């Protein structure tokens, strides 16, 4: 499995980037937050990404993250039944990992879902929070 890439940013678009490492170009799916950081660095810059390798019977996909925290949250999200990598990537594109964790933590503690989470995702956020809470209630509680 590929867990980390360091190389030259060969191309960048909001949902995917191409990182050249040793003459091989790796297409990597990224959140908007990670894209923003890579865009600041600029095409041609040396970049480093934390990577989750997602393997299905018909596909091998790389998901890249600027921070280890974002990767960790992505992996926790996809560990919940019904949340795939694409939905997890979309959710992480909507807000900072800490804001998302706070939203789920508030829901777990019986409070209403955080205003930031509700503003970003509306009714879908409440359904997602319920699913995470019911499926794996310890996932988003800071220890």
PDB file of C-alpha atoms in Angstrom:
ATOM      1  CA  UNK A   1       0.000   0.000   0.000  1.00  0.00           C
ATOM      2  CA  UNK A   2       1.125   3.534  -0.697  1.00  0.00           C
ATOM      3  CA  UNK A   3       1.060   5.605   2.496  1.00  0.00           C
ATOM      4  CA  UNK A   4       3.050   8.691   1.549  1.00  0.00           C
ATOM      5  CA  UNK A   5       4.172  10.490  -1.603  1.00  0.00           C
ATOM      6  CA  UNK A   6       6.857  13.126  -1.970  1.00  0.00           C
ATOM      7  CA  UNK A   7       7.569  14.543  -5.389  1.00  0.00           C
ATOM      8  CA  UNK A   8       6.935  17.295  -7.903  1.00  0.00           C
ATOM      9  CA  UNK A   9       3.395  18.596  -8.358  1.00  0.00           C
ATOM     10  CA  UNK A  10       2.893  18.020 -12.094  1.00  0.00           C
ATOM     11  CA  UNK A  11      -0.763  19.123 -12.367  1.00  0.00           C
ATOM     12  CA  UNK A  12      -3.505  20.272 -10.018  1.00  0.00           C
ATOM     13  CA  UNK A  13      -7.295  20.508 -10.183  1.00  0.00           C
ATOM     14  CA  UNK A  14      -9.779  20.907  -7.308  1.00  0.00           C
ATOM     15  CA  UNK A  15     -10.507  17.181  -6.945  1.00  0.00           C
ATOM     16  CA  UNK A  16      -7.280  15.543  -8.145  1.00  0.00           C
ATOM     17  CA  UNK A  17      -3.629  16.223  -8.544  1.00  0.00           C
ATOM     18  CA  UNK A  18      -0.756  14.536 -10.328  1.00  0.00           C
ATOM     19  CA  UNK A  19       2.403  14.027  -8.289  1.00  0.00           C
ATOM     20  CA  UNK A  20       5.520  12.882 -10.130  1.00  0.00           C
ATOM     21  CA  UNK A  21       7.795  10.662  -8.055  1.00  0.00           C
ATOM     22  CA  UNK A  22      10.883   9.189  -9.677  1.00  0.00           C
ATOM     23  CA  UNK A  23       9.480   9.616 -13.176  1.00  0.00           C
ATOM     24  CA  UNK A  24       6.102   8.045 -12.331  1.00  0.00           C
ATOM     25  CA  UNK A  25       2.974  10.221 -12.149  1.00  0.00           C
ATOM     26  CA  UNK A  26       0.506   9.326  -9.413  1.00  0.00           C
ATOM     27  CA  UNK A  27      -3.055  10.604  -9.769  1.00  0.00           C
ATOM     28  CA  UNK A  28      -4.310  11.437  -6.292  1.00  0.00           C
ATOM     29  CA  UNK A  29      -7.823  12.454  -5.212  1.00  0.00           C
ATOM     30  CA  UNK A  30      -7.727  15.390  -2.773  1.00  0.00           C
ATOM     31  CA  UNK A  31     -10.124  17.428  -0.656  1.00  0.00           C
ATOM     32  CA  UNK A  32     -10.539  21.131  -1.340  1.00  0.00           C
ATOM     33  CA  UNK A  33      -8.476  21.926   1.759  1.00  0.00           C
ATOM     34  CA  UNK A  34      -5.553  19.854   0.484  1.00  0.00           C
ATOM     35  CA  UNK A  35      -5.956  21.273  -3.027  1.00  0.00           C
ATOM     36  CA  UNK A  36      -5.792  24.784  -1.577  1.00  0.00           C
ATOM     37  CA  UNK A  37      -2.451  24.013   0.100  1.00  0.00           C
ATOM     38  CA  UNK A  38      -1.077  22.407  -3.067  1.00  0.00           C
ATOM     39  CA  UNK A  39      -2.320  25.289  -5.200  1.00  0.00           C
ATOM     40  CA  UNK A  40      -0.405  27.690  -2.950  1.00  0.00           C
ATOM     41  CA  UNK A  41       2.745  25.650  -3.512  1.00  0.00           C
ATOM     42  CA  UNK A  42       2.133  25.735  -7.272  1.00  0.00           C
ATOM     43  CA  UNK A  43       2.713  23.334 -10.132  1.00  0.00           C
ATOM     44  CA  UNK A  44       6.373  22.351 -10.243  1.00  0.00           C
ATOM     45  CA  UNK A  45       6.858  22.581  -6.479  1.00  0.00           C
ATOM     46  CA  UNK A  46       8.114  19.737  -4.313  1.00  0.00           C
ATOM     47  CA  UNK A  47       5.129  18.478  -2.299  1.00  0.00           C
ATOM     48  CA  UNK A  48       4.438  15.806   0.283  1.00  0.00           C
ATOM     49  CA  UNK A  49       1.114  14.037   0.827  1.00  0.00           C
ATOM     50  CA  UNK A  50      -0.166  11.540   3.362  1.00  0.00           C
ATOM     51  CA  UNK A  51      -1.893   8.886   1.249  1.00  0.00           C
ATOM     52  CA  UNK A  52      -4.675   6.378   1.758  1.00  0.00           C
ATOM     53  CA  UNK A  53      -4.677   3.604  -0.857  1.00  0.00           C
ATOM     54  CA  UNK A  54      -8.212   2.432  -1.522  1.00  0.00           C
ATOM     55  CA  UNK A  55      -8.482  -0.976  -3.190  1.00  0.00           C
ATOM     56  CA  UNK A  56     -11.641  -2.421  -4.682  1.00  0.00           C
ATOM     57  CA  UNK A  57     -11.948  -5.384  -6.988  1.00  0.00           C
ATOM     58  CA  UNK A  58     -12.294  -3.057  -9.992  1.00  0.00           C
ATOM     59  CA  UNK A  59     -10.256  -0.034  -8.914  1.00  0.00           C
ATOM     60  CA  UNK A  60      -7.149   1.201  -7.135  1.00  0.00           C
ATOM     61  CA  UNK A  61      -7.426   4.821  -6.001  1.00  0.00           C
ATOM     62  CA  UNK A  62      -5.124   7.104  -4.029  1.00  0.00           C
ATOM     63  CA  UNK A  63      -6.517   9.749  -1.664  1.00  0.00           C
ATOM     64  CA  UNK A  64      -4.027  12.386  -0.565  1.00  0.00           C
ATOM     65  CA  UNK A  65      -4.030  14.677   2.459  1.00  0.00           C
ATOM     66  CA  UNK A  66      -1.966  17.682   3.449  1.00  0.00           C
ATOM     67  CA  UNK A  67      -2.120  16.715   7.139  1.00  0.00           C
ATOM     68  CA  UNK A  68      -1.997  13.417   8.984  1.00  0.00           C
ATOM     69  CA  UNK A  69      -5.066  14.565  10.953  1.00  0.00           C
ATOM     70  CA  UNK A  70      -7.141  14.896   7.792  1.00  0.00           C
ATOM     71  CA  UNK A  71      -6.047  11.420   6.649  1.00  0.00           C
ATOM     72  CA  UNK A  72      -6.933   9.948  10.032  1.00  0.00           C
ATOM     73  CA  UNK A  73     -10.407  11.483   9.933  1.00  0.00           C
ATOM     74  CA  UNK A  74     -10.920  10.248   6.353  1.00  0.00           C
ATOM     75  CA  UNK A  75     -10.026   6.707   7.414  1.00  0.00           C
ATOM     76  CA  UNK A  76     -12.402   6.892  10.377  1.00  0.00           C
ATOM     77  CA  UNK A  77     -15.204   8.126   8.143  1.00  0.00           C
ATOM     78  CA  UNK A  78     -14.787   5.348   5.576  1.00  0.00           C
ATOM     79  CA  UNK A  79     -14.727   2.829   8.420  1.00  0.00           C
ATOM     80  CA  UNK A  80     -18.408   3.598   9.027  1.00  0.00           C
ATOM     81  CA  UNK A  81     -20.845   1.425   7.079  1.00  0.00           C
ATOM     82  CA  UNK A  82     -22.381   3.379   4.216  1.00  0.00           C
ATOM     83  CA  UNK A  83     -19.658   6.034   3.968  1.00  0.00           C
ATOM     84  CA  UNK A  84     -17.316   5.541   1.050  1.00  0.00           C
ATOM     85  CA  UNK A  85     -14.189   7.433   0.065  1.00  0.00           C
ATOM     86  CA  UNK A  86     -16.036   9.835  -2.242  1.00  0.00           C
ATOM     87  CA  UNK A  87     -18.511  10.939   0.464  1.00  0.00           C
ATOM     88  CA  UNK A  88     -15.702  11.195   3.022  1.00  0.00           C
ATOM     89  CA  UNK A  89     -13.708  13.375   0.616  1.00  0.00           C
ATOM     90  CA  UNK A  90     -16.721  15.637   0.016  1.00  0.00           C
ATOM     91  CA  UNK A  91     -17.337  15.978   3.763  1.00  0.00           C
ATOM     92  CA  UNK A  92     -13.688  16.881   4.391  1.00  0.00           C
ATOM     93  CA  UNK A  93     -13.882  19.464   1.604  1.00  0.00           C
ATOM     94  CA  UNK A  94     -16.609  21.306   3.493  1.00  0.00           C
ATOM     95  CA  UNK A  95     -14.779  22.160   6.723  1.00  0.00           C
ATOM     96  CA  UNK A  96     -11.658  21.761   8.793  1.00  0.00           C
ATOM     97  CA  UNK A  97     -11.221  18.370  10.475  1.00  0.00           C
ATOM     98  CA  UNK A  98     -11.474  19.914  13.968  1.00  0.00           C
ATOM     99  CA  UNK A  99     -14.796  21.596  13.117  1.00  0.00           C
ATOM    100  CA  UNK A 100     -16.163  18.323  11.795  1.00  0.00           C
ATOM    101  CA  UNK A 101     -15.027  16.445  14.915  1.00  0.00           C
ATOM    102  CA  UNK A 102     -16.666  19.098  17.116  1.00  0.00           C
ATOM    103  CA  UNK A 103     -19.934  18.695  15.192  1.00  0.00           C
ATOM    104  CA  UNK A 104     -19.980  14.936  15.710  1.00  0.00           C
ATOM    105  CA  UNK A 105     -18.866  15.297  19.323  1.00  0.00           C
ATOM    106  CA  UNK A 106     -21.753  17.702  20.044  1.00  0.00           C
ATOM    107  CA  UNK A 107     -24.183  15.251  18.454  1.00  0.00           C
ATOM    108  CA  UNK A 108     -22.744  12.397  20.553  1.00  0.00           C
ATOM    109  CA  UNK A 109     -23.129  14.448  23.742  1.00  0.00           C
ATOM    110  CA  UNK A 110     -26.826  14.979  23.027  1.00  0.00           C
ATOM    111  CA  UNK A 111     -26.516  18.587  21.919  1.00  0.00           C
ATOM    112  CA  UNK A 112     -27.875  19.793  18.628  1.00  0.00           C
ATOM    113  CA  UNK A 113     -25.506  19.422  15.724  1.00  0.00           C
ATOM    114  CA  UNK A 114     -23.014  22.289  15.538  1.00  0.00           C
ATOM    115  CA  UNK A 115     -24.170  25.332  13.541  1.00  0.00           C
ATOM    116  CA  UNK A 116     -21.114  25.096  11.272  1.00  0.00           C
ATOM    117  CA  UNK A 117     -21.827  21.466  10.404  1.00  0.00           C
ATOM    118  CA  UNK A 118     -25.509  22.169   9.833  1.00  0.00           C
ATOM    119  CA  UNK A 119     -24.719  25.240   7.725  1.00  0.00           C
ATOM    120  CA  UNK A 120     -22.322  23.275   5.538  1.00  0.00           C
ATOM    121  CA  UNK A 121     -24.480  20.195   5.028  1.00  0.00           C
ATOM    122  CA  UNK A 122     -28.003  20.906   6.314  1.00  0.00           C
ATOM    123  CA  UNK A 123     -30.237  17.873   6.753  1.00  0.00           C
ATOM    124  CA  UNK A 124     -27.593  15.571   5.268  1.00  0.00           C
ATOM    125  CA  UNK A 125     -25.272  16.508   8.156  1.00  0.00           C
ATOM    126  CA  UNK A 126     -27.819  15.433  10.732  1.00  0.00           C
ATOM    127  CA  UNK A 127     -28.332  12.097   8.960  1.00  0.00           C
ATOM    128  CA  UNK A 128     -24.570  11.579   8.661  1.00  0.00           C
ATOM    129  CA  UNK A 129     -24.045  12.461  12.332  1.00  0.00           C
ATOM    130  CA  UNK A 130     -26.752  10.002  13.362  1.00  0.00           C
ATOM    131  CA  UNK A 131     -25.159   7.268  11.265  1.00  0.00           C
ATOM    132  CA  UNK A 132     -21.714   7.876  12.755  1.00  0.00           C
ATOM    133  CA  UNK A 133     -23.113   8.056  16.288  1.00  0.00           C
ATOM    134  CA  UNK A 134     -25.115   4.846  15.937  1.00  0.00           C
ATOM    135  CA  UNK A 135     -22.475   2.908  14.024  1.00  0.00           C
ATOM    136  CA  UNK A 136     -19.378   3.893  15.970  1.00  0.00           C
ATOM    137  CA  UNK A 137     -20.052   6.291  18.840  1.00  0.00           C
ATOM    138  CA  UNK A 138     -16.396   6.551  19.944  1.00  0.00           C
ATOM    139  CA  UNK A 139     -15.044   7.522  16.537  1.00  0.00           C
ATOM    140  CA  UNK A 140     -15.304  11.293  16.908  1.00  0.00           C
ATOM    141  CA  UNK A 141     -14.973  11.792  20.657  1.00  0.00           C
ATOM    142  CA  UNK A 142     -11.607  13.229  21.640  1.00  0.00           C
ATOM    143  CA  UNK A 143      -9.883  11.119  24.258  1.00  0.00           C
TER     144      UNK A 143
END
